[in-house]
Coordinates of C-alpha atoms in Angstrom, one line a residue:
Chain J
X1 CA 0.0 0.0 0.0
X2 CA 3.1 2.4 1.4
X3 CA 4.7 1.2 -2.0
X4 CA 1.5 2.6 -4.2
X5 CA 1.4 5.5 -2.2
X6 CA 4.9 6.5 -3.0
X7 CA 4.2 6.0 -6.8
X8 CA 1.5 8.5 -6.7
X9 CA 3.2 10.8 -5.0
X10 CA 6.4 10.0 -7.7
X11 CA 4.0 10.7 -10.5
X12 CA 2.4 13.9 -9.1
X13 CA 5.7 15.4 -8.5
X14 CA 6.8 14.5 -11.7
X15 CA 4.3 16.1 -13.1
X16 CA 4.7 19.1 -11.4
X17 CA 8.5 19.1 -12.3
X18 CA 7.5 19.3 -15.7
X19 CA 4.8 22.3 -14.6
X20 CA 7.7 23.6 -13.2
X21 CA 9.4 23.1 -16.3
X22 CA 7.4 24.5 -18.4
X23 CA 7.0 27.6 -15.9
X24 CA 10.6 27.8 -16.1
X25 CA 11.7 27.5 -19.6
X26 CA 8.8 29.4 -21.1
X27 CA 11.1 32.4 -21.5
X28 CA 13.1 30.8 -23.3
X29 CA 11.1 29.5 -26.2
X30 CA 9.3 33.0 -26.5
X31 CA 11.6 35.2 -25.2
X32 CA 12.9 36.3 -28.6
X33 CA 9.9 36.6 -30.3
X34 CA 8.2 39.1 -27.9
X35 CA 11.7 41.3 -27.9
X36 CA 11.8 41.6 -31.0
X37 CA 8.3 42.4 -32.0
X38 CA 7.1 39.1 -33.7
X39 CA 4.3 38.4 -31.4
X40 CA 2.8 39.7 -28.2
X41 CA 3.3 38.1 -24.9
X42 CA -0.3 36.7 -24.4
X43 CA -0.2 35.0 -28.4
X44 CA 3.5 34.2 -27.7
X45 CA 2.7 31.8 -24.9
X46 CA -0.6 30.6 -25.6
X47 CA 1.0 29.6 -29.1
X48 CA 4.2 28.1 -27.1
X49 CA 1.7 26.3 -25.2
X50 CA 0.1 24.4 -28.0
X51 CA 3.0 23.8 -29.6
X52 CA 4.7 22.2 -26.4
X53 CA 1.3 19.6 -26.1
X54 CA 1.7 18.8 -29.6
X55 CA 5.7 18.3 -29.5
X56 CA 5.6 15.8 -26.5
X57 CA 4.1 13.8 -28.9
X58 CA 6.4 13.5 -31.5
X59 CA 9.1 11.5 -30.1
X60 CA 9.9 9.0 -27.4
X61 CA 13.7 8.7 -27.7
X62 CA 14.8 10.8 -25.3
X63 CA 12.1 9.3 -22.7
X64 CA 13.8 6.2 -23.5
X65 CA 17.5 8.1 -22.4
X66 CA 15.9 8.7 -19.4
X67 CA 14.6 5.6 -18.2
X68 CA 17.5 3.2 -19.3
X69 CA 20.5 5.4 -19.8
X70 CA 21.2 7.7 -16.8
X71 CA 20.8 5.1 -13.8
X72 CA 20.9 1.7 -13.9
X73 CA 17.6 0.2 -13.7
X74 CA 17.8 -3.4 -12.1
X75 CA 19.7 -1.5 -9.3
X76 CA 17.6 1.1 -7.8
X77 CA 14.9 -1.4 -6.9
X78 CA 12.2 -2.1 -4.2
X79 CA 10.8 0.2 -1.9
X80 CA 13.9 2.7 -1.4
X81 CA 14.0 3.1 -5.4
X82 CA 11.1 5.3 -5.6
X83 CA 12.4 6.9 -2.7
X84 CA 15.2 7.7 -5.0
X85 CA 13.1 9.2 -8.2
X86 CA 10.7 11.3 -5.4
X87 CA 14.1 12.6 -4.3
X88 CA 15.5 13.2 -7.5
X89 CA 12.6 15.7 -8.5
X90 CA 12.4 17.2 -5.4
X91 CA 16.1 18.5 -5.8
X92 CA 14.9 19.3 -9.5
X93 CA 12.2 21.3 -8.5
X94 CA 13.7 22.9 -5.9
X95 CA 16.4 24.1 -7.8
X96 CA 14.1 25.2 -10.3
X97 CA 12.3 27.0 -8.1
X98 CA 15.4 28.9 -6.4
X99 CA 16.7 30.0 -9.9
X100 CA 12.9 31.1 -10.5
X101 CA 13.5 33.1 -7.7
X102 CA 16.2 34.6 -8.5
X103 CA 15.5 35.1 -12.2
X104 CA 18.0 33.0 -13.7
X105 CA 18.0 30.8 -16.8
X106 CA 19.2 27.5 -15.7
X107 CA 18.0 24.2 -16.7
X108 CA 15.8 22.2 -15.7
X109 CA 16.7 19.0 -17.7
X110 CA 20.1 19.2 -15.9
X111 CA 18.5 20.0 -12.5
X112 CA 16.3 16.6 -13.2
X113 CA 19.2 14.6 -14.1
X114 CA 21.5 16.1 -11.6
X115 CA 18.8 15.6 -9.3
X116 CA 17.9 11.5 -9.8
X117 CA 21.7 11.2 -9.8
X118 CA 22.4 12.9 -6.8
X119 CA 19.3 10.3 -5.1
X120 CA 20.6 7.3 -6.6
X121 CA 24.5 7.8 -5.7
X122 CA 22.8 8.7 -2.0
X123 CA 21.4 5.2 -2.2
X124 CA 23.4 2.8 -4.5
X125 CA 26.7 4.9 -5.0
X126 CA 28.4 4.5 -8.2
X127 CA 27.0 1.0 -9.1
X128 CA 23.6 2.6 -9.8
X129 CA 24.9 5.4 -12.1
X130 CA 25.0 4.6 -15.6
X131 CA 28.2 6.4 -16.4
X132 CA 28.8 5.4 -20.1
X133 CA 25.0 6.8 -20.7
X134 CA 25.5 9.6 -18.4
X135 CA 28.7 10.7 -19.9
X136 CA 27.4 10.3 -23.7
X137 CA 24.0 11.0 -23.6
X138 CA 24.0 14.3 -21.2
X139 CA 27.1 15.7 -20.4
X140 CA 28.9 15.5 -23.9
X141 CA 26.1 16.6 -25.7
X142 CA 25.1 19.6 -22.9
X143 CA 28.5 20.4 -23.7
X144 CA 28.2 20.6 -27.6
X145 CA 24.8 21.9 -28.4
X146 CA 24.8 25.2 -26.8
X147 CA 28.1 25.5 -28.5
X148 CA 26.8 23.8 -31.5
X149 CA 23.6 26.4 -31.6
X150 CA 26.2 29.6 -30.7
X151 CA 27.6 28.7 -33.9
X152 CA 24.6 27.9 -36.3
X153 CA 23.0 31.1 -34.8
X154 CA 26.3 33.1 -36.1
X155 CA 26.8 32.1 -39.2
X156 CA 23.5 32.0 -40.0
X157 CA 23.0 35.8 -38.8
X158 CA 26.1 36.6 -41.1
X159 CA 24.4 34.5 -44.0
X160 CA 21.6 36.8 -43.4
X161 CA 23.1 39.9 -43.7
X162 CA 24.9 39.5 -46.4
X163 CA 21.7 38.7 -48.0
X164 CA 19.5 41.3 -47.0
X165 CA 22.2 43.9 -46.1
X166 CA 21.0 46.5 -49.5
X167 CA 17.3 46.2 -48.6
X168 CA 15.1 48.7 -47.5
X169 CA 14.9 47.8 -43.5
X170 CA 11.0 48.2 -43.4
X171 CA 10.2 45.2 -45.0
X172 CA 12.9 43.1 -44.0
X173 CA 11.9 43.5 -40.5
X174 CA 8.2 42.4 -41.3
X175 CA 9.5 39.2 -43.4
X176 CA 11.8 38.4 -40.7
X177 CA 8.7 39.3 -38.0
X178 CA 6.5 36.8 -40.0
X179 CA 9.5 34.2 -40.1
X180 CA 9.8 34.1 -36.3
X181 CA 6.3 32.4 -36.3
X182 CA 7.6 29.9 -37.8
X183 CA 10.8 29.3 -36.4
X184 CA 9.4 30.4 -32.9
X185 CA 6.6 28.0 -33.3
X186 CA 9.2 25.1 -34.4
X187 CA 11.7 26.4 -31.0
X188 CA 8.2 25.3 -28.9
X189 CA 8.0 22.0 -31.0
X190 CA 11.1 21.3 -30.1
X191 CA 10.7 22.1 -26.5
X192 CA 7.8 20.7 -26.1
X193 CA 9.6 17.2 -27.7
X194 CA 12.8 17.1 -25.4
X195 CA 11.6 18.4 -21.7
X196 CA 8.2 16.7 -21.8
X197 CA 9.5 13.2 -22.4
X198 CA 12.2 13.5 -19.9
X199 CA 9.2 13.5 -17.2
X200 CA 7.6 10.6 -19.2
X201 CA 11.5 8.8 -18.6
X202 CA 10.7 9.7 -15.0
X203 CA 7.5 8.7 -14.3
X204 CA 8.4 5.3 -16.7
X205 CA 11.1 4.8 -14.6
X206 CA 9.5 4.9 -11.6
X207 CA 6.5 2.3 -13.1
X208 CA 9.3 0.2 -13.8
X209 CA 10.9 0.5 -10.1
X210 CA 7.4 -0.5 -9.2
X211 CA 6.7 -3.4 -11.3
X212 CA 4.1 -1.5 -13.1
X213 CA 6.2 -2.2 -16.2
X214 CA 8.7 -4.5 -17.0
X215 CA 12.4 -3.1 -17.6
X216 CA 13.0 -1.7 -20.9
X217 CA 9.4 -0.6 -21.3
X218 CA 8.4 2.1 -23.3
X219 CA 6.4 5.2 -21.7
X220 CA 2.5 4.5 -21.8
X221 CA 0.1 6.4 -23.5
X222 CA -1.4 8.2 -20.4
X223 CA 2.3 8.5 -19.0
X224 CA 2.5 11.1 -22.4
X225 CA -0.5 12.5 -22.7
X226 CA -0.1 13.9 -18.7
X227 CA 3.4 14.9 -19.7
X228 CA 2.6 16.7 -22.2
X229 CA -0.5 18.8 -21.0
X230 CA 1.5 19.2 -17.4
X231 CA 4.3 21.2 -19.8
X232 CA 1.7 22.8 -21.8
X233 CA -0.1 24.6 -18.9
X234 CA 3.7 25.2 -17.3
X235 CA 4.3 27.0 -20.0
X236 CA 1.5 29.4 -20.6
X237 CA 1.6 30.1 -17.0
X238 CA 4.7 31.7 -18.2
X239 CA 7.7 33.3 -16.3
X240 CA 7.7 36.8 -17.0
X241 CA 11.3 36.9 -14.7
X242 CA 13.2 35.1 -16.6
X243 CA 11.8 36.1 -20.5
X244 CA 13.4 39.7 -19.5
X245 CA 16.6 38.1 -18.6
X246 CA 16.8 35.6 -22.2
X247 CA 15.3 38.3 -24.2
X248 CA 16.5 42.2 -23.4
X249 CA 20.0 41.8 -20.4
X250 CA 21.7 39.4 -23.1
X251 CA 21.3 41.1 -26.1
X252 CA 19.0 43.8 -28.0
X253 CA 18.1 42.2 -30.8
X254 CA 16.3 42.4 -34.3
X255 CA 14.2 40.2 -35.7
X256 CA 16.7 38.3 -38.0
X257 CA 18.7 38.2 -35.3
X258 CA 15.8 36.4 -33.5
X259 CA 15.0 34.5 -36.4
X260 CA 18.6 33.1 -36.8
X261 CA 18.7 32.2 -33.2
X262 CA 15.5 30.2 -33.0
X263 CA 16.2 28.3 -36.2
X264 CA 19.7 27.6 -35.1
X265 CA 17.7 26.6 -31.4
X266 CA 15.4 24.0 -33.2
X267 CA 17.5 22.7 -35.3
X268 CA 19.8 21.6 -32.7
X269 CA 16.7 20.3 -30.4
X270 CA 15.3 18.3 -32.8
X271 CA 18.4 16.6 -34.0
X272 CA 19.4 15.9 -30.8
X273 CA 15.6 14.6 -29.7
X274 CA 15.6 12.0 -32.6
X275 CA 18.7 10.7 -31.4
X276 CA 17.5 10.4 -28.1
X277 CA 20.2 13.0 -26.4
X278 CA 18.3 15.1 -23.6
X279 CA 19.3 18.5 -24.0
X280 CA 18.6 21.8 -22.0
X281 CA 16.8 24.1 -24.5
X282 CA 18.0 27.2 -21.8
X283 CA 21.7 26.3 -22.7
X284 CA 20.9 25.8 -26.7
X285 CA 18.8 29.2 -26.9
X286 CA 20.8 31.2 -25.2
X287 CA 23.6 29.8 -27.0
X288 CA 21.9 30.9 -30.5
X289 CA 21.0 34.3 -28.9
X290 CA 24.6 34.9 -27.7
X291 CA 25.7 33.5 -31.5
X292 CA 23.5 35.5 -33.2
X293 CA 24.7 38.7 -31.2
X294 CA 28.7 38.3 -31.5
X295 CA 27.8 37.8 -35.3
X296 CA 26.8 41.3 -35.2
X297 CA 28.9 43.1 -32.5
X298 CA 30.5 41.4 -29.9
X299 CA 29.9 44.1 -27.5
X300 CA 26.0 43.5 -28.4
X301 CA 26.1 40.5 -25.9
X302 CA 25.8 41.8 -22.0
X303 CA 28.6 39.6 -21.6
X304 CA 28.1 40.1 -17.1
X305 CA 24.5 38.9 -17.6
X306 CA 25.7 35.9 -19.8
X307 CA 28.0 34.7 -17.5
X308 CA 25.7 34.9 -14.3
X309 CA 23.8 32.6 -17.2
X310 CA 27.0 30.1 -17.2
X311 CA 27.6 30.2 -13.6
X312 CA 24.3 29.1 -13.0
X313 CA 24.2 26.4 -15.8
X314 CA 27.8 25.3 -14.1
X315 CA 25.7 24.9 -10.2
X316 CA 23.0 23.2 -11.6
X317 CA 23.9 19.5 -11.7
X318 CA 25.9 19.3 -8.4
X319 CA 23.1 22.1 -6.7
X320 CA 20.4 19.3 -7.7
X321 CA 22.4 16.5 -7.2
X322 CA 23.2 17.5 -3.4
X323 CA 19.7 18.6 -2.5
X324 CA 18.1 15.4 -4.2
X325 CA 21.0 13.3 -1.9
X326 CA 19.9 15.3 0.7
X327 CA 16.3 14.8 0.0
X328 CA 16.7 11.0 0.2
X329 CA 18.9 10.7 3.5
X330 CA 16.2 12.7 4.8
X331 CA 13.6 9.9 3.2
X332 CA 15.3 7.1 4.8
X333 CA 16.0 9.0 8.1
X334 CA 11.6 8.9 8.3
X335 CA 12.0 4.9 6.8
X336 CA 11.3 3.3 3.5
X337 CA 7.8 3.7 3.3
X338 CA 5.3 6.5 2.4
X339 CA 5.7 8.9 5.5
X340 CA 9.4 10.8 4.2
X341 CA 8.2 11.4 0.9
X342 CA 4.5 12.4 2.3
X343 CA 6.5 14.5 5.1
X344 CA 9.0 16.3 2.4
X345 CA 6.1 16.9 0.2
X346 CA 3.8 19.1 2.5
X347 CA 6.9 21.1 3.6
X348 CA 7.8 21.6 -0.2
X349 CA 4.5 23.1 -0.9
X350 CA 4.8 25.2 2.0
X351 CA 7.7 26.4 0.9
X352 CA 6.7 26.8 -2.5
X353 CA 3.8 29.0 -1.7
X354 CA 6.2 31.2 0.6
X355 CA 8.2 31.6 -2.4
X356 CA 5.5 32.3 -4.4
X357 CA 4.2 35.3 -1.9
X358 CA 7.5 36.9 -1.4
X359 CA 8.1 36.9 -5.1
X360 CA 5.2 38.8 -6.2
X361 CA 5.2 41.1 -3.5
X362 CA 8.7 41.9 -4.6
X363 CA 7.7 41.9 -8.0
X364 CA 4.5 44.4 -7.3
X365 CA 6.8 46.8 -5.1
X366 CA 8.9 46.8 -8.1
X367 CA 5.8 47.7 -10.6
X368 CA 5.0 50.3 -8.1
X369 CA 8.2 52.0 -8.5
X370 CA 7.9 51.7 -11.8
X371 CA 4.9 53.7 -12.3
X372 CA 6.5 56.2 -9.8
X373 CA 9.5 56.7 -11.8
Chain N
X1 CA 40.5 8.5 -27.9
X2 CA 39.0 4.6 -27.5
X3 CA 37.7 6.0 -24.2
X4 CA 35.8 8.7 -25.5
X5 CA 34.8 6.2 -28.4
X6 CA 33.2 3.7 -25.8
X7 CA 30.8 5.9 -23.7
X8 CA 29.8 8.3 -26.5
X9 CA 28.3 7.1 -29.8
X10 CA 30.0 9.5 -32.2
X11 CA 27.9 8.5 -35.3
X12 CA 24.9 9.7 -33.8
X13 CA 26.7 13.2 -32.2
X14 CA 27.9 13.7 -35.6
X15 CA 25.1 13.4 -37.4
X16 CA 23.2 15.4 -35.1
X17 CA 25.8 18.4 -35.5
X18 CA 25.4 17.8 -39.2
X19 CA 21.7 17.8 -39.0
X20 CA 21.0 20.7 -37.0
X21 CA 24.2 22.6 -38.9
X22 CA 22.6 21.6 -42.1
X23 CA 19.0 22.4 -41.3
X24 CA 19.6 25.6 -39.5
X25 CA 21.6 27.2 -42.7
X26 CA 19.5 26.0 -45.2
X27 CA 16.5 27.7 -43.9
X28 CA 18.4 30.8 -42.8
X29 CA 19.3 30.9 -47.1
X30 CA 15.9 30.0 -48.6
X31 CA 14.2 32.2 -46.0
X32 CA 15.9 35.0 -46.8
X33 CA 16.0 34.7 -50.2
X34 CA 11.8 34.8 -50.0
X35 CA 12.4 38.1 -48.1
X36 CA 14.9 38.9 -50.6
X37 CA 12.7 37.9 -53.7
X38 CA 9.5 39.9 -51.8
X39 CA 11.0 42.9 -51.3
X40 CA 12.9 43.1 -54.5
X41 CA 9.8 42.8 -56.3
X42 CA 7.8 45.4 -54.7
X43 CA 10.7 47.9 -55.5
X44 CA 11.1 46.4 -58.7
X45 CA 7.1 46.7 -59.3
X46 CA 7.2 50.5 -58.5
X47 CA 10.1 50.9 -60.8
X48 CA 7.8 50.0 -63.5
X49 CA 10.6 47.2 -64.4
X50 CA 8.3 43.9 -64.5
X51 CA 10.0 41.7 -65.7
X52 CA 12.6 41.6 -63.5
X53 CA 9.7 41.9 -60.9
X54 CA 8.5 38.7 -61.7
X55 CA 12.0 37.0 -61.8
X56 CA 12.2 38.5 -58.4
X57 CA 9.2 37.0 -57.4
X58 CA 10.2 33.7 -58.6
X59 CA 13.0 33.9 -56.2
X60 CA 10.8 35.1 -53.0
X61 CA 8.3 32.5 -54.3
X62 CA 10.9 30.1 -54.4
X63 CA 12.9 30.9 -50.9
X64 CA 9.3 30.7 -49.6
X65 CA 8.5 27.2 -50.9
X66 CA 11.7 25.7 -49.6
X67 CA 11.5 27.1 -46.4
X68 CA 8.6 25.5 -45.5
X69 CA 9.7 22.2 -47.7
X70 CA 12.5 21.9 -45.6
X71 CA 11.1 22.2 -42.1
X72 CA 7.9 19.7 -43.7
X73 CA 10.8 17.2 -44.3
X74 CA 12.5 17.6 -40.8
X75 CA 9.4 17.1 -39.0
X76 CA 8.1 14.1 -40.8
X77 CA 12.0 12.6 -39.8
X78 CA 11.4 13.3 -36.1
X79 CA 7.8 11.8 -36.8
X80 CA 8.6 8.5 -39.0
X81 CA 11.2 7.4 -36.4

């Protein structure tokens, strides 16, 4: 029954992690849109929104990463393992919530994986890690794609130009406007098709830990569906924080600039979703923003706000990692069964709804002073 | 170098690099040669010069066309997988 109990609670929280997730990363996919004109904030996100839904369907490699490929399955099992996933997106969410707070872009995919990591070396040590997966599938490729999109984004700005560069810039603008539909609406696709299934590879994951599946299974139908509208509602609940941090502090931009840097931000999303590689879409769009700015000036980029961006990208796997450790030596302190997860949930949403009162308080003294300047 | 071979696949990181590279150029070009082509053709329109309007238009038409035939084909990739 205790064993049940802990898989709902598992499956809620995954859930909300990928609320959270949404929440979170919303800036990112519409960020450049809404600075540079393309679309308003309201259309922006609602259209975000739809598109995440429909991207969570599109794939299920990287679910697949997820489950099998970051810790090893047949070793995180009975009661303590879903102690470990519930522990793992607790330190996911909280650190999502804390760079929410302080309105920075980090990511959640890495706060996720950093997170279950963290949990499972608290319980297995190394033996439950699967280091050639972890290595391969997340860490090289975090490493390459923001890199990878900085590049695209550039050379793709400079294509631009060179295109463009003895038209009027009237109607350029417009065209480039209308293209950011496009590419903005392919950036959510592509969102939508890497974040939501890592929360299906969660939830799977813990099914499996249950018995609910055998190992190796694929992510049920509900398991998506949920996934996909828990992202979808994340994200047009929006995170008005962190869009003016992605979209104005790091660079002004125009709207082939924008353009550039969502193409080069989708295209690197979805190649690396087909072959299963769970990216952070916060490290590949602010990648192509940052590419798409030194294309044009290098002092266009607000290089102090971009690194605060790095430092926090740097914290995020061994923040979550320690606070989902943590979160599980705490679980096992109040015994295997329900009552540490039950326990560590009400004082999360306690804690979570402080956060949220302090935050727009600060955020309405701020609007007051505003209007007073 | 046989390390790094054994935990990361390298065909699949390579052709994702090539992918995205690939993807993300082409439609930066075509793209902008349908703004190219559209504006070209207005200007060239109220320059009385019409036929190289039209081949302008060609172009814009064209730049549009592939745009959207490329990112057709990249999602029905992701999709038939």
């Amino acid at each position: 029954m205790d064993f049940h109990l802990i898989l709902v609670i598992v499956v809620v929280s995954a859930l909300a992690f990928d609320y959270t997730n949404g929440f979170h990363d919303t800036a990112n996919v519409v960020a450049t849109s809404i600075s540079t004109g393309a679309a308003s904030p309201k259309a922006a996100i609602a259209f975000a929104a739809i598109l995440n839904f429909v991207g969570a369907f599109i794939s299920i490699e990287v679910a697949a990463t997820i489950a099998s490929d970051v810790v090893d399955q047949g070793a995180i099992s009975g009661p303590g393992a879903l102690n470990v996933v519930f522990a793992g997106l607790v330190g996911a969410i909280a650190w999502n919530l804390i760079t929410w707070y302080f309105g920075l872009p980090s990511s959640s995919s890495h706060a996720l994986i950093g997170g279950i990591v963290g949990a499972a070396l608290a319980d297995s040590g190394t033996e439950a890690i699967e280091t050639a997966g972890l290595v391969g599938k997340v860490l090289i490729p975090a490493v390459v794609a923001p890199i990878l999109a900085f590049i695209v984004a550039g050379l793709s700005i400079g294509l631009i130009y060179r295109i463009v560069r003895n038209l009027r810039p009237g109607p350029v603008n417009r065209g480039y406007r209308f293209g950011q539909i496009a590419s903005g609406g392919l950036l959510a696709l592509a969102h939508g098709t890497n974040d939501a299934q890592k929360t299906m590879g969660v939830i799977t994951l813990a099914l499996i830990a249950d018995g609910v599946l055998p190992v190796g299974s694929d992510p049920p139908f509900w398991v998506i569906f949920s996934a996909a509208t828990a992202i979808a509602l994340g994200t047009y609940s929006g995170g008005w924080r962190i869009i003016k941090t992605t979209g104005m502090r790091i660079i002004k931009m125009d709207p082939a600039q924008g353009f550039a840097s969502q193409g080069a931000g989708a295209s690197v999303i979805m190649a690396s979703s087909h072959f299963g590689f769970p990216l952070s879409t916060t490290h590949v769009i602010n990648g192509g923003v940052m590419g798409s700015g030194v294309a044009k000036r290098i002092s266009a980029v607000r290089w102090g706000v971009a690194g605060n961006i790095v430092t926090a990208w740097i914290l995020t796997l061994p923040a979550a990692a320690a606070i989902g450790a943590l979160t599980f030596g705490v679980t096992v302190l109040l015994g295997n069964g329900a009552v540490g997860p039950v326990v560590i949930s009400v004082i999360a949403v306690v804690l979570i709804v402080i956060a949220f009162v302090r935050r727009s308080r600060q955020t309405e003294v701020i609007d007051v002073q505003a209007e007073g300047a | 170098m046989s390390l790094f071979a054994s935990v990361v696949n390298v065909t699949e990181l390579w052709e994702t690099v090539a992918a995205a590279f690939v993807a993300s150029i082409a439609v930066a070009f075509v793209a902008s040669l349908g703004i190219w082509g559209a504006t070209k053709y207005v200007d060239y329109s109220q320059e009385g010069r019409g036929v190289t309007a039209a081949l302008a238009l060609g172009v814009g038409v064209f730049g549009l066309v592939s745009t959207m035939a490329i990112i057709a084909f990249g999602l029905f990739v992701m999709v038939s997988k």
